[in-house]
Short mmCIF file of C-alpha atoms and ligand atoms in Angstrom, two decimals:
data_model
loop_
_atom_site.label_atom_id
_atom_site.label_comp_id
_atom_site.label_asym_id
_atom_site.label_seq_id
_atom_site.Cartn_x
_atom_site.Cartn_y
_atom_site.Cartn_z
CA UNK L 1 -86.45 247.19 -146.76
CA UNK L 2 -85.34 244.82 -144.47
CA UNK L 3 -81.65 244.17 -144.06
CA UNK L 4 -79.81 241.46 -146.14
CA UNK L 5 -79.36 237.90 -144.15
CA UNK L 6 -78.72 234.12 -144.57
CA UNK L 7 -82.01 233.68 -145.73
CA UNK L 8 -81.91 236.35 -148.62
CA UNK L 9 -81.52 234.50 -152.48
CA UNK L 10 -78.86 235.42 -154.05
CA UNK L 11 -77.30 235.34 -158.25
CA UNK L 12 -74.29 233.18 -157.20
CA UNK L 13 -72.52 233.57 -160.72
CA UNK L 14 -74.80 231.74 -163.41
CA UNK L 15 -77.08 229.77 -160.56
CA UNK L 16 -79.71 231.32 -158.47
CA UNK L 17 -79.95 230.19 -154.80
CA UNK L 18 -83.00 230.57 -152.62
CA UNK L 19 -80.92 231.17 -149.43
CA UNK L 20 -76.63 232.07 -148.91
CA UNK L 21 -76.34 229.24 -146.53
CA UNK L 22 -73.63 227.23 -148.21
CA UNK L 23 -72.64 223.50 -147.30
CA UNK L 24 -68.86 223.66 -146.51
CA UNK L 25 -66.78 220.69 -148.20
CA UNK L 26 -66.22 217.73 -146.03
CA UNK L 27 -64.03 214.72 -146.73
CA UNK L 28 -66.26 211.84 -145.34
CA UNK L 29 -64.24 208.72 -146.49
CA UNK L 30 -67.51 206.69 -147.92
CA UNK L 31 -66.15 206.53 -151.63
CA UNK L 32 -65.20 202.72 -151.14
CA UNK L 33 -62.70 202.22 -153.79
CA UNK L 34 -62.63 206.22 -154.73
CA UNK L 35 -66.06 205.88 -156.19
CA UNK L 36 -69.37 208.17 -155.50
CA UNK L 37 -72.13 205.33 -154.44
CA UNK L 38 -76.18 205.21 -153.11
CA UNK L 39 -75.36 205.90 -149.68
CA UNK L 40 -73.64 209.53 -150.24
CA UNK L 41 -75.83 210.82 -152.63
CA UNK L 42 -78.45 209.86 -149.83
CA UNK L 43 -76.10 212.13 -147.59
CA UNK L 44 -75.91 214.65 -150.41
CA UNK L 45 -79.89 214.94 -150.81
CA UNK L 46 -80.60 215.12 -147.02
CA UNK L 47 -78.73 218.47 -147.45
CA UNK L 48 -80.02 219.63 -150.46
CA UNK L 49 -82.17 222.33 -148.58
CA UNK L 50 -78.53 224.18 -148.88
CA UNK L 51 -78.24 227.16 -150.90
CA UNK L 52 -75.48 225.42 -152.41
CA UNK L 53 -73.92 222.21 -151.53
CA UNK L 54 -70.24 222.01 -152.51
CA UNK L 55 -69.16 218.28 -152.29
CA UNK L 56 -65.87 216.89 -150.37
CA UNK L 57 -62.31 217.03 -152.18
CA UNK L 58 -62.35 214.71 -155.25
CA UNK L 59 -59.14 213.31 -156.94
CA UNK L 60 -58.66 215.17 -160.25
CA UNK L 61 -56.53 211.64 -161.36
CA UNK L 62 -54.63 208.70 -159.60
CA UNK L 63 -51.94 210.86 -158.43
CA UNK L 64 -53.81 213.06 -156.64
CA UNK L 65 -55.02 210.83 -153.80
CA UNK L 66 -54.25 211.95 -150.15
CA UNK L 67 -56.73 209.63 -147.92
CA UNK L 68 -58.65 205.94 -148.51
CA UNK L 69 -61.76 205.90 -150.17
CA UNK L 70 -61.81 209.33 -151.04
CA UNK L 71 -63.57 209.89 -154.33
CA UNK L 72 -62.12 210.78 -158.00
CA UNK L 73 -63.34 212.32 -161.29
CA UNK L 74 -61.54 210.77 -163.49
CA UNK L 75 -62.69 207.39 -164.85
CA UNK L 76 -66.13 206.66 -166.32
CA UNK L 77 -67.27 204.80 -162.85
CA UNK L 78 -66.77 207.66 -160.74
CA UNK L 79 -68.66 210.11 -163.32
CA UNK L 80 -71.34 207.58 -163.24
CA UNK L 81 -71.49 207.39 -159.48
CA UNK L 82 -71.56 211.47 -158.98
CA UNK L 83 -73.83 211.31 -161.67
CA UNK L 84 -76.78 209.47 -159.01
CA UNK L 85 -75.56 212.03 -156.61
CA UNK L 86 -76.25 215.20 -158.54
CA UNK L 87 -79.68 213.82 -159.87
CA UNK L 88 -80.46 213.12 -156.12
CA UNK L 89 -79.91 216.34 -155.32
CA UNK L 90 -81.56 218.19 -157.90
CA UNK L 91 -84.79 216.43 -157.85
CA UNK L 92 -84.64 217.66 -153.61
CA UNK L 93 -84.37 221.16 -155.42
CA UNK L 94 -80.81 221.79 -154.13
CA UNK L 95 -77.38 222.82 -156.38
CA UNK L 96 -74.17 221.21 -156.25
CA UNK L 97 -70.59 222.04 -156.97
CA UNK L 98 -67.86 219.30 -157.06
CA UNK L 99 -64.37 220.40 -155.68
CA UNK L 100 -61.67 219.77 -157.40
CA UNK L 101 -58.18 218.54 -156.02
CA UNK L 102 -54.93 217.30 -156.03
CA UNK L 103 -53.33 216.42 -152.67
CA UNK L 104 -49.69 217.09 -153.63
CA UNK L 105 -47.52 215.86 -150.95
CA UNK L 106 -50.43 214.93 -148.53
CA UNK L 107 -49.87 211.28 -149.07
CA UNK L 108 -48.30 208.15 -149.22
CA UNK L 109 -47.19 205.24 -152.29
CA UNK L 110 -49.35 203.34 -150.46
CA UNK L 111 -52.19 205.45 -152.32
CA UNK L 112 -50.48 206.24 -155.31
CA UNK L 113 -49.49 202.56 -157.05
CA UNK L 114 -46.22 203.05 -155.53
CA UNK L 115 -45.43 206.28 -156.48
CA UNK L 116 -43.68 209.16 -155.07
CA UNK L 117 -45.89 211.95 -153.71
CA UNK L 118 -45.04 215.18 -156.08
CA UNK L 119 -45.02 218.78 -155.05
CA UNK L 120 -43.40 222.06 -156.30
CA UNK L 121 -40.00 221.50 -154.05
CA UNK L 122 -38.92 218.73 -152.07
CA UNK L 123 -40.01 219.74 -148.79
CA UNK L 124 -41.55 217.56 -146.24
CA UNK L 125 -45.18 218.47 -144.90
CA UNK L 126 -45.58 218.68 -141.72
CA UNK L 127 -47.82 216.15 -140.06
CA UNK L 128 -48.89 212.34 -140.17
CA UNK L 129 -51.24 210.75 -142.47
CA UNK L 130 -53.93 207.19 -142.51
CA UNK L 131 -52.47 205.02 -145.47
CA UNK L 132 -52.93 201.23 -146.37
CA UNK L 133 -49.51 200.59 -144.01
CA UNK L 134 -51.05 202.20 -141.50
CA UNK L 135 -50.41 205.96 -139.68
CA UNK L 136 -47.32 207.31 -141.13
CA UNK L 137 -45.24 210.58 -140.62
CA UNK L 138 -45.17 212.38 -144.05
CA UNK L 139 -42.14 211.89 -145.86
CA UNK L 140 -40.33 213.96 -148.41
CA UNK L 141 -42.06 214.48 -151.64
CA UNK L 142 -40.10 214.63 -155.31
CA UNK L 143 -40.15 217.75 -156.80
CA UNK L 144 -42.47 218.20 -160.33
CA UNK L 145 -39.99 218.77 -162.96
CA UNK L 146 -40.97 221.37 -165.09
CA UNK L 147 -42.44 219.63 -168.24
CA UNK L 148 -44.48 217.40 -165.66
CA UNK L 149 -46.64 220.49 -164.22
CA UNK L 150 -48.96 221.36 -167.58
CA UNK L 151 -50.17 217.83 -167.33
CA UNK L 152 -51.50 218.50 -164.05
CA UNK L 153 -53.10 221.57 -165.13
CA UNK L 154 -54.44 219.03 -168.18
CA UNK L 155 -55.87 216.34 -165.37
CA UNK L 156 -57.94 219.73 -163.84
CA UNK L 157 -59.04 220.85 -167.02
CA UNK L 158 -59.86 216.95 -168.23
CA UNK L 159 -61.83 216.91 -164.45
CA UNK L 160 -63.62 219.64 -165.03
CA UNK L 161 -65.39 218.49 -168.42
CA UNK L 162 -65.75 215.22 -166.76
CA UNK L 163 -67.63 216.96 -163.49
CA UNK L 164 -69.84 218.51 -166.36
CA UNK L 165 -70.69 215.08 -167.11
CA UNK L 166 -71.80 214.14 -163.95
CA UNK L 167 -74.39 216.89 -164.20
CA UNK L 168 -72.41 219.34 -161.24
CA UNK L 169 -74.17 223.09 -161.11
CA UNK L 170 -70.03 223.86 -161.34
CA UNK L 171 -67.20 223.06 -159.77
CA UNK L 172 -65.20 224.43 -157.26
CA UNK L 173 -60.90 224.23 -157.40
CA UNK L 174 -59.72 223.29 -153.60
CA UNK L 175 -56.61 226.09 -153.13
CA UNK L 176 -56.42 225.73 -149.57
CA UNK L 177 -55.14 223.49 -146.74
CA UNK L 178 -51.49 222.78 -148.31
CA UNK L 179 -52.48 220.32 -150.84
CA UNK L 180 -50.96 221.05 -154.22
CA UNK L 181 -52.58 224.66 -155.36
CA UNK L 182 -51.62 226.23 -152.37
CA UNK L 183 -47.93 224.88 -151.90
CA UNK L 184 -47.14 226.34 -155.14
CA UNK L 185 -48.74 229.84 -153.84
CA UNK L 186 -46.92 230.39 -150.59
CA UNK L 187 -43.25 230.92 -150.16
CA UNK L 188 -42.73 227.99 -147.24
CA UNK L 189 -43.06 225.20 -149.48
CA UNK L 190 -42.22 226.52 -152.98
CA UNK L 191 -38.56 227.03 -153.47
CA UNK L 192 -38.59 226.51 -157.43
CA UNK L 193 -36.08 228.55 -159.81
CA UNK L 194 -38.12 228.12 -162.35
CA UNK L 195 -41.18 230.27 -163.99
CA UNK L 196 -43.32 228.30 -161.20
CA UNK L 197 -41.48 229.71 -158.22
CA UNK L 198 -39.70 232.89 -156.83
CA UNK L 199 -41.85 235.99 -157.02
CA UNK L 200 -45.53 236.38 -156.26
CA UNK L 201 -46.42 236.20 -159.84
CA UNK L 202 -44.48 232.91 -160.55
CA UNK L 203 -46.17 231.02 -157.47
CA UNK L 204 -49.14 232.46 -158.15
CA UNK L 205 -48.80 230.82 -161.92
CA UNK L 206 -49.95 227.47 -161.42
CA UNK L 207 -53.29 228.41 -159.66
CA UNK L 208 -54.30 231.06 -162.08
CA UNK L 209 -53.55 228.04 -165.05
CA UNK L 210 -55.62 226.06 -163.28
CA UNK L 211 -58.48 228.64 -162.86
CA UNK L 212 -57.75 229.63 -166.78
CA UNK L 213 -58.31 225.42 -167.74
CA UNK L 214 -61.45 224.88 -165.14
CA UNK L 215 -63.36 228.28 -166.68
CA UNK L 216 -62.57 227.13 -170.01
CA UNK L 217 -65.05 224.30 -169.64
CA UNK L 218 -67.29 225.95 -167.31
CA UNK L 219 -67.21 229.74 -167.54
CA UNK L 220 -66.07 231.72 -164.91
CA UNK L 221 -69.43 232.26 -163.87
CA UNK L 222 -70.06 228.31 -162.34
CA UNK L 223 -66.46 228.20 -160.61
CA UNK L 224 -65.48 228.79 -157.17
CA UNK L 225 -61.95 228.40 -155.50
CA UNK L 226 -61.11 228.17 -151.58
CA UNK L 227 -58.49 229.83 -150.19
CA UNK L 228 -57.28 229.27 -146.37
CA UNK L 229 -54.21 232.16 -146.10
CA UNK L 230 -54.55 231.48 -142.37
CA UNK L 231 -53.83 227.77 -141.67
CA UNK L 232 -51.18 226.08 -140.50
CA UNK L 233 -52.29 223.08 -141.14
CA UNK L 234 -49.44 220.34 -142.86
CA UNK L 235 -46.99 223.32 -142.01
CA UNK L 236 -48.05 225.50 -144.66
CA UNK L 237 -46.55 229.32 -143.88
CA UNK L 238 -45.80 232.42 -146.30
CA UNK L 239 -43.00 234.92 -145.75
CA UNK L 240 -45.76 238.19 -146.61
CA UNK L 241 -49.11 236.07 -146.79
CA UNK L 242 -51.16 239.03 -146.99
CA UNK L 243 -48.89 240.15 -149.76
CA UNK L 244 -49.06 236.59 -151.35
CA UNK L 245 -52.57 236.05 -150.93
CA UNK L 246 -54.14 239.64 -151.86
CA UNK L 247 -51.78 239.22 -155.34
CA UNK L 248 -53.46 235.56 -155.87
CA UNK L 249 -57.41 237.34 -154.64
CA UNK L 250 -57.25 240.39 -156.91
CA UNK L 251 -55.69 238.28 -160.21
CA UNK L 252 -58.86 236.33 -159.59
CA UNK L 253 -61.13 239.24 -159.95
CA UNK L 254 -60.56 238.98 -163.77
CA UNK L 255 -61.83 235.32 -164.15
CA UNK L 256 -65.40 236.37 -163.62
CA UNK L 257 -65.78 233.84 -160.79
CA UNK L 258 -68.80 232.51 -159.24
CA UNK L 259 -67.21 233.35 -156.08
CA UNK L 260 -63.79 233.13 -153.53
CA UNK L 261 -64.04 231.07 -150.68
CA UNK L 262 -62.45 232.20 -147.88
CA UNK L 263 -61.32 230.05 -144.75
CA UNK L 264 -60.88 231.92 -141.38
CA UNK L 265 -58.39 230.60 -138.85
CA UNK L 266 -58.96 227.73 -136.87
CA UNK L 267 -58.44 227.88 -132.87
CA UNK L 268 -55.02 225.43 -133.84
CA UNK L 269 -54.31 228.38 -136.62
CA UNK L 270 -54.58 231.18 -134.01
CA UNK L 271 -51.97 229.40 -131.57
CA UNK L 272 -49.19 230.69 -134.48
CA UNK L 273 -47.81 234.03 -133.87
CA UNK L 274 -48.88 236.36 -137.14
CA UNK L 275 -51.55 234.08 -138.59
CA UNK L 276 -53.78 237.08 -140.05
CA UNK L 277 -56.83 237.41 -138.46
CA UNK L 278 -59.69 238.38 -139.71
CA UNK L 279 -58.94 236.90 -143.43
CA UNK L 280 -62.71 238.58 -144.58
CA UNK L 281 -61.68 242.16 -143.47
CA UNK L 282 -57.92 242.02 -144.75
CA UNK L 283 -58.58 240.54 -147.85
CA UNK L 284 -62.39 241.48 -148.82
CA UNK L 285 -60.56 245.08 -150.14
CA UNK L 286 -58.92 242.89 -153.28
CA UNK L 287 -61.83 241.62 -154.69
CA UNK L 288 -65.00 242.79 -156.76
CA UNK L 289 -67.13 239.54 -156.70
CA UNK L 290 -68.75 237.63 -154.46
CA UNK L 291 -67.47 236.26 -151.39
CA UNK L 292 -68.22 232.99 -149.32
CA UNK L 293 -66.62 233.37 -145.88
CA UNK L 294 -65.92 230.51 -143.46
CA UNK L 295 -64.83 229.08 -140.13
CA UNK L 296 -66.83 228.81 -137.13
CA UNK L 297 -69.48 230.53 -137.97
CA UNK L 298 -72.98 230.76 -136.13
CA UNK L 299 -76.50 231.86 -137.32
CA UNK L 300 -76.07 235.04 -135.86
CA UNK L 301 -72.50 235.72 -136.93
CA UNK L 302 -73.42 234.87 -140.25
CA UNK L 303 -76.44 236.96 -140.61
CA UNK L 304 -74.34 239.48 -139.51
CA UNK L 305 -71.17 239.12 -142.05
CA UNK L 306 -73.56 239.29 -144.69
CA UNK L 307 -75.57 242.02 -143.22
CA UNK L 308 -72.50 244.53 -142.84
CA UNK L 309 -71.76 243.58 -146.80
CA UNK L 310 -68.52 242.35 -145.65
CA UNK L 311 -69.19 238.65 -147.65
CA UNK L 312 -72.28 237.62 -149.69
CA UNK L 313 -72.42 234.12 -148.86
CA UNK L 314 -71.27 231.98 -145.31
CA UNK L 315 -70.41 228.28 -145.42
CA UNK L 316 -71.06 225.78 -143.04
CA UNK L 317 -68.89 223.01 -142.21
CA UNK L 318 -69.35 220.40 -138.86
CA UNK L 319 -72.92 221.82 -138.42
CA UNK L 320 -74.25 220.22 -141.68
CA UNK L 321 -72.79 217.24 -140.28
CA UNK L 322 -74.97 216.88 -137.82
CA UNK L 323 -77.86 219.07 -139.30
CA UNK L 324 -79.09 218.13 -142.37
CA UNK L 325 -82.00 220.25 -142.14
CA UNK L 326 -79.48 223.14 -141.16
CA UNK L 327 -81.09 226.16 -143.08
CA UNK L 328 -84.71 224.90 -141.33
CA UNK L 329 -83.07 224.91 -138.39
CA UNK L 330 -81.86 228.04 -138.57
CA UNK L 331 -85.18 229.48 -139.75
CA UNK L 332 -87.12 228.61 -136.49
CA UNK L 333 -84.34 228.80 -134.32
CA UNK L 334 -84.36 224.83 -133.41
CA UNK L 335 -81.03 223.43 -131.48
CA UNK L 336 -78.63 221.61 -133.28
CA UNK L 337 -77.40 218.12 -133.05
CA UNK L 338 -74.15 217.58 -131.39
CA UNK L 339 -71.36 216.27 -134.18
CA UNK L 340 -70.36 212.76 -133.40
CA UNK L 341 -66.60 213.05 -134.15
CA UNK L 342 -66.11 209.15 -133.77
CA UNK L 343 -67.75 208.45 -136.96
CA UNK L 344 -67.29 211.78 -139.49
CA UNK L 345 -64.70 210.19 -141.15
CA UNK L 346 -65.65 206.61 -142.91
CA UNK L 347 -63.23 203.66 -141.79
CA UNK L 348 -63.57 201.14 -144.57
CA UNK L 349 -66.41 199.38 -146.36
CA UNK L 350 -68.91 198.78 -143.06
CA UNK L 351 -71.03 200.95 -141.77
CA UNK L 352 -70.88 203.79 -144.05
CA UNK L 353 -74.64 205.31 -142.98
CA UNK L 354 -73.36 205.19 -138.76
CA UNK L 355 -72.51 208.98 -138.02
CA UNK L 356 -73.18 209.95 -141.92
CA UNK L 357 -77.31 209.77 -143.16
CA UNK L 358 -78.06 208.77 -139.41
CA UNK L 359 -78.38 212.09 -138.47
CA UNK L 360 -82.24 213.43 -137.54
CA UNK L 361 -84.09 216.26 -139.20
CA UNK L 362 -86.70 217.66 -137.40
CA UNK L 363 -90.13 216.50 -138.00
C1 FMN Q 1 -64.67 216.37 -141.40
C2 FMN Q 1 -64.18 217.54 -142.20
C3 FMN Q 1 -63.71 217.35 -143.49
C4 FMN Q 1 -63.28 218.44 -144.25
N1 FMN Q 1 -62.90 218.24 -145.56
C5 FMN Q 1 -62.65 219.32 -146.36
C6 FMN Q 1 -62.47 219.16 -147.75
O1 FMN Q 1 -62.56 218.05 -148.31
N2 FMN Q 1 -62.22 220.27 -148.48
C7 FMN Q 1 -62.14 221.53 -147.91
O2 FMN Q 1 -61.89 222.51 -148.61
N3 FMN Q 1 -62.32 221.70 -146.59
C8 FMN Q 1 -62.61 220.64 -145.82
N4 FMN Q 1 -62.89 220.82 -144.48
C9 FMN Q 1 -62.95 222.20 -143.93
C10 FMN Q 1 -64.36 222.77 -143.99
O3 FMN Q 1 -64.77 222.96 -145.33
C11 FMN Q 1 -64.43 224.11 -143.26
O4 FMN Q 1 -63.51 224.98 -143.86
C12 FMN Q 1 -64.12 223.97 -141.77
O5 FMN Q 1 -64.80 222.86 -141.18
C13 FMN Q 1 -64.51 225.25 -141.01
O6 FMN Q 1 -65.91 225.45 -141.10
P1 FMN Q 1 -66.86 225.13 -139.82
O7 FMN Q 1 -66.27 225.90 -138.66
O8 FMN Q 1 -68.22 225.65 -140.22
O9 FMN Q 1 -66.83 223.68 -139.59
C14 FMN Q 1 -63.29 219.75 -143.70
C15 FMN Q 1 -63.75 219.93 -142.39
C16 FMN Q 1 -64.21 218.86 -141.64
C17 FMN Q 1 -64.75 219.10 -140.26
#
């Protein structure tokens, strides 16, 4: 028998996928006005040849907004507007998860009616961020108080069942980059004294209630969640992340996921002394189920991660931008468009198609 590769189906949970090459999420900016239109399910069904296609971060609510014209889940326009996307791709013969998230800190009033970013302490990210006023250093978030945070947990849960109604495959909860999941997890941005902070198993408490309300509505079986213990990104850091992060992995194991997601350092990640590198090998010992692994990953160094056993699955992130036939490409061995960065992120209400469906398959 030959060995195990890319282009081997796989039981992903409670969905059946004719290859393990996985469509990355990418925040594209074409939701004008944070809803899902023509044009990206267009985008959305030019990649359906995907194992599975997991979609770019969507809002779970108003608060949760972190860029313009990112799209939500949460109000009966948006459902209706995912709803063309996920019929576009299923009648291409693909499967789609929507991911789930709430920014947390990464943003501005200016994209929250005037509101205060919230987080679990009141600790300033670390970078600068594209708002209506323009590009602004991010400022100091206010601190959830403690009868605020099941409400979020609600908004998730409330997401979920709405991404149900937009006729998803499942949904995947975004845990990584330093938006909200993940700077309750690590120790650098969660200084709480409450049951949501401290120990392992109080940061870790907000992400498994979020996991618990998500496979309430779906099962565990049609839920994902990425995980990025290596970035930097927004100054996200851990005292012990391999001690935070293999707690957080191996509670998951219980939830009966579809999969974990796991993000490899970036090149920017690996310029910080300590970032742990490789996140498959240390972590892959902590959990059971299926793994997706990520980062920079080729045709050949996926084949071979999923060859050695080491993950099941391997995402694909900037070459889908510029490959929507990526798994075809693969097959034959064709060379891949070049990614345009100029135009992957959308810059308003004109031109939304230019760097985004524009993109050639083979013929
Ligand atoms: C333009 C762009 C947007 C992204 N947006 C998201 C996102 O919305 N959610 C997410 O979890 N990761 C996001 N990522 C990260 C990718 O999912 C992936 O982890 C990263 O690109 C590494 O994979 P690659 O080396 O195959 O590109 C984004 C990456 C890019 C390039």
């Amino acid at each position: 028998m030959s060995a195990r590769n890319l282009f081997s189906e796989i039981q992903l949970g409670a969905n059946h996928l004719p290859n393990r090459i996985v469509m990355a999420p990418m925040t594209r900016l074409r939701a004008v006005g944070g809803i899902p239109n023509e044009i990206m399910a267009e985008y959305y069904r030019q990649r359906a040849s995907a194992g599975l296609i997991v979609t770019e971060c969507t809002m779970v609510s108003p608060m949760s907004n972190g860029y313009m014209n990112c799209p939500g889940i949460y109000s009966p326009e948006q459902i209706a507007g995912w709803q063309v996307v996920t019929d576009a791709v299923h009648q291409a013969g693909g499967k789609i998860f929507l991911q789930l998230w709430h920014s947390g800190p990464i943003s501005h009033p200016t994209l929250l009616d005037g509101k205060q970013p919230v987080a679990p302490s009141a600790i300033a990210p670390v970078g600068t961020l594209h708002t209506p006023a323009g590009k602004i250093t991010i400022e100091t978030p206010r601190a959830l108080e403690l009868k605020e945070i099941t409400g979020i947990v609600e908004e998730f849960h409330q997401a979920a069942k709405n991404a149900m109604q937009a006729g998803f495959d499942g949904v995947e909860l975004h845990g990584a980059f330093g938006y909200l999941i993940d700077r309750f997890l690590q120790d650098g941005s969660n200084q709480r004294t409450d049951i949501y902070g401290g120990s392992v198993e109080n940061r870790a408490r907000f992400l498994l209630e979020v996991v618990e309300a998500v496979c309430q509505v779906w099962g565990g079986e049609r839920v994902g969640i990425k995980l990025s213990p290596s970035n930097t990104f927004y100054g996200m850091h851990d005292s012990n992340p391999v001690a935070t992060f293999s707690y957080a992995i191996q509670q998951l194991d219980r939830f009966n996921l579809a999969y974990v997601h796991l993000m490899e350092p970036s090149e920017d990640d690996l310029k910080t002394d300590g970032v742990i590198n490789p996140v498959l090998a240390t972590f892959r010992p902590f959990y059971s189920g299926l793994i997706i692994t990520n980062g920079n990953y080729d045709k050949a160094r996926g084949n071979q991660a999923i060859a050695s056993e080491e993950a099941d699955l391997v995402s694909f992130g900037r070459p889908f931008i510029a490959n929507p036939d990526l798994p075809q490409r693969f097959a034959i061995d064709a060379p891949l468009n070049e990614v345009n960065f100029a135009t992957v992120y959308g810059k308003g209400d004109r031109d939304l198609e230019r760097g985004y469906t524009d993109y050639p398959a083979l013929v």
